[in-house]
């Protein structure tokens, strides 16, 4: 299902890494550090500076908001003082899509 969502919505790069990481979190908060690990797993240097990592993570979450619009899924801030993100499902949107 995740692969279908990524393919149908043309989600790639860092956005796909973030979505995959929160998907594996199964609705629980995924710490920002774990998201960074997912985003930069292939980078031999471990990625850019922490300031840039936060910037790119916020950009990915914003892009995912638009890319996931109408699917019933959303990536939202979670955890203590928004120290991570989690995947949520909006049941109403899914019901509308199936009963459309």
mmCIF file of C-alpha atoms in Angstrom:
data_model
loop_
_atom_site.group_PDB
_atom_site.id
_atom_site.type_symbol
_atom_site.label_atom_id
_atom_site.label_comp_id
_atom_site.label_asym_id
_atom_site.label_seq_id
_atom_site.Cartn_x
_atom_site.Cartn_y
_atom_site.Cartn_z
ATOM 1 C CA UNK A 1 0.000 0.000 0.000
ATOM 2 C CA UNK A 2 2.827 2.413 0.808
ATOM 3 C CA UNK A 3 4.515 1.700 -2.524
ATOM 4 C CA UNK A 4 1.215 2.329 -4.312
ATOM 5 C CA UNK A 5 0.734 5.630 -2.500
ATOM 6 C CA UNK A 6 4.286 6.755 -3.289
ATOM 7 C CA UNK A 7 3.914 5.736 -6.938
ATOM 8 C CA UNK A 8 0.400 7.112 -7.462
ATOM 9 C CA UNK A 9 1.328 10.468 -5.942
ATOM 10 C CA UNK A 10 4.826 10.635 -7.477
ATOM 11 C CA UNK A 11 6.451 11.056 -4.072
ATOM 12 C CA UNK A 12 10.224 10.826 -4.248
ATOM 13 C CA UNK A 13 13.476 11.781 -2.605
ATOM 14 C CA UNK A 14 13.422 13.124 0.923
ATOM 15 C CA UNK A 15 9.616 13.243 0.882
ATOM 16 C CA UNK A 16 9.427 9.485 0.251
ATOM 17 C CA UNK A 17 11.984 8.850 2.994
ATOM 18 C CA UNK A 18 9.939 10.864 5.509
ATOM 19 C CA UNK A 19 6.672 9.198 4.487
ATOM 20 C CA UNK A 20 8.243 5.733 4.691
ATOM 21 C CA UNK A 21 9.652 6.432 8.161
ATOM 22 C CA UNK A 22 6.356 7.671 9.612
ATOM 23 C CA UNK A 23 4.516 4.795 7.884
ATOM 24 C CA UNK A 24 6.758 2.338 9.728
ATOM 25 C CA UNK A 25 5.889 4.196 12.941
ATOM 26 C CA UNK A 26 2.318 2.829 12.649
ATOM 27 C CA UNK A 27 0.670 5.973 13.990
ATOM 28 C CA UNK A 28 3.152 6.522 16.804
ATOM 29 C CA UNK A 29 5.417 9.561 16.961
ATOM 30 C CA UNK A 30 8.682 9.086 15.083
ATOM 31 C CA UNK A 31 11.501 11.131 16.590
ATOM 32 C CA UNK A 32 13.041 13.807 14.414
ATOM 33 C CA UNK A 33 16.443 12.123 14.715
ATOM 34 C CA UNK A 34 15.008 8.907 13.251
ATOM 35 C CA UNK A 35 13.538 10.900 10.381
ATOM 36 C CA UNK A 36 16.944 12.455 9.738
ATOM 37 C CA UNK A 37 18.462 8.957 9.681
ATOM 38 C CA UNK A 38 15.875 7.901 7.094
ATOM 39 C CA UNK A 39 16.361 11.037 5.007
ATOM 40 C CA UNK A 40 20.133 10.765 4.846
ATOM 41 C CA UNK A 41 20.706 6.995 5.058
ATOM 42 C CA UNK A 42 22.526 7.006 1.704
ATOM 43 C CA UNK A 43 24.637 10.085 2.421
ATOM 44 C CA UNK A 44 28.199 9.043 3.362
ATOM 45 C CA UNK A 45 28.632 12.317 5.281
ATOM 46 C CA UNK A 46 25.395 11.834 7.244
ATOM 47 C CA UNK A 47 23.633 14.758 5.600
ATOM 48 C CA UNK A 48 23.860 18.534 5.920
ATOM 49 C CA UNK A 49 24.145 20.554 9.111
ATOM 50 C CA UNK A 50 21.406 20.066 11.733
ATOM 51 C CA UNK A 51 19.954 23.480 10.877
ATOM 52 C CA UNK A 52 19.549 22.478 7.240
ATOM 53 C CA UNK A 53 18.168 19.055 8.217
ATOM 54 C CA UNK A 54 15.351 20.706 10.168
ATOM 55 C CA UNK A 55 14.696 23.070 7.267
ATOM 56 C CA UNK A 56 14.523 20.223 4.735
ATOM 57 C CA UNK A 57 12.337 18.123 7.044
ATOM 58 C CA UNK A 58 9.828 20.964 7.419
ATOM 59 C CA UNK A 59 9.816 21.425 3.631
ATOM 60 C CA UNK A 60 9.160 17.710 3.113
ATOM 61 C CA UNK A 61 6.292 17.693 5.601
ATOM 62 C CA UNK A 62 4.770 20.729 3.863
ATOM 63 C CA UNK A 63 5.107 19.082 0.444
ATOM 64 C CA UNK A 64 3.616 15.853 1.785
ATOM 65 C CA UNK A 65 0.611 17.819 3.010
ATOM 66 C CA UNK A 66 -0.185 18.734 -0.585
ATOM 67 C CA UNK A 67 0.838 15.403 -2.109
ATOM 68 C CA UNK A 68 -1.347 13.450 0.314
ATOM 69 C CA UNK A 69 -4.346 15.751 -0.006
ATOM 70 C CA UNK A 70 -7.465 13.713 -0.691
ATOM 71 C CA UNK A 71 -5.876 10.361 0.220
ATOM 72 C CA UNK A 72 -7.035 10.349 3.824
ATOM 73 C CA UNK A 73 -3.440 10.276 5.081
ATOM 74 C CA UNK A 74 -1.476 13.103 6.688
ATOM 75 C CA UNK A 75 1.906 13.584 8.355
ATOM 76 C CA UNK A 76 1.479 15.683 11.497
ATOM 77 C CA UNK A 77 3.714 17.029 14.245
ATOM 78 C CA UNK A 78 3.687 14.820 17.316
ATOM 79 C CA UNK A 79 5.535 14.087 20.499
ATOM 80 C CA UNK A 80 6.566 16.257 23.335
ATOM 81 C CA UNK A 81 6.979 19.816 22.081
ATOM 82 C CA UNK A 82 6.518 18.507 18.531
ATOM 83 C CA UNK A 83 9.777 16.532 18.679
ATOM 84 C CA UNK A 84 8.693 14.223 15.869
ATOM 85 C CA UNK A 85 6.001 13.401 13.338
ATOM 86 C CA UNK A 86 3.415 10.672 12.882
ATOM 87 C CA UNK A 87 1.089 9.402 10.202
ATOM 88 C CA UNK A 88 -2.637 9.897 10.713
ATOM 89 C CA UNK A 89 -5.658 8.729 8.772
ATOM 90 C CA UNK A 90 -8.672 10.959 8.217
ATOM 91 C CA UNK A 91 -11.510 8.459 8.103
ATOM 92 C CA UNK A 92 -14.025 10.918 6.617
ATOM 93 C CA UNK A 93 -11.898 11.537 3.513
ATOM 94 C CA UNK A 94 -11.441 7.813 2.953
ATOM 95 C CA UNK A 95 -15.187 7.173 3.328
ATOM 96 C CA UNK A 96 -15.938 9.931 0.809
ATOM 97 C CA UNK A 97 -13.413 8.540 -1.663
ATOM 98 C CA UNK A 98 -14.934 5.071 -1.494
ATOM 99 C CA UNK A 99 -18.569 6.209 -1.509
ATOM 100 C CA UNK A 100 -17.954 9.121 -3.940
#
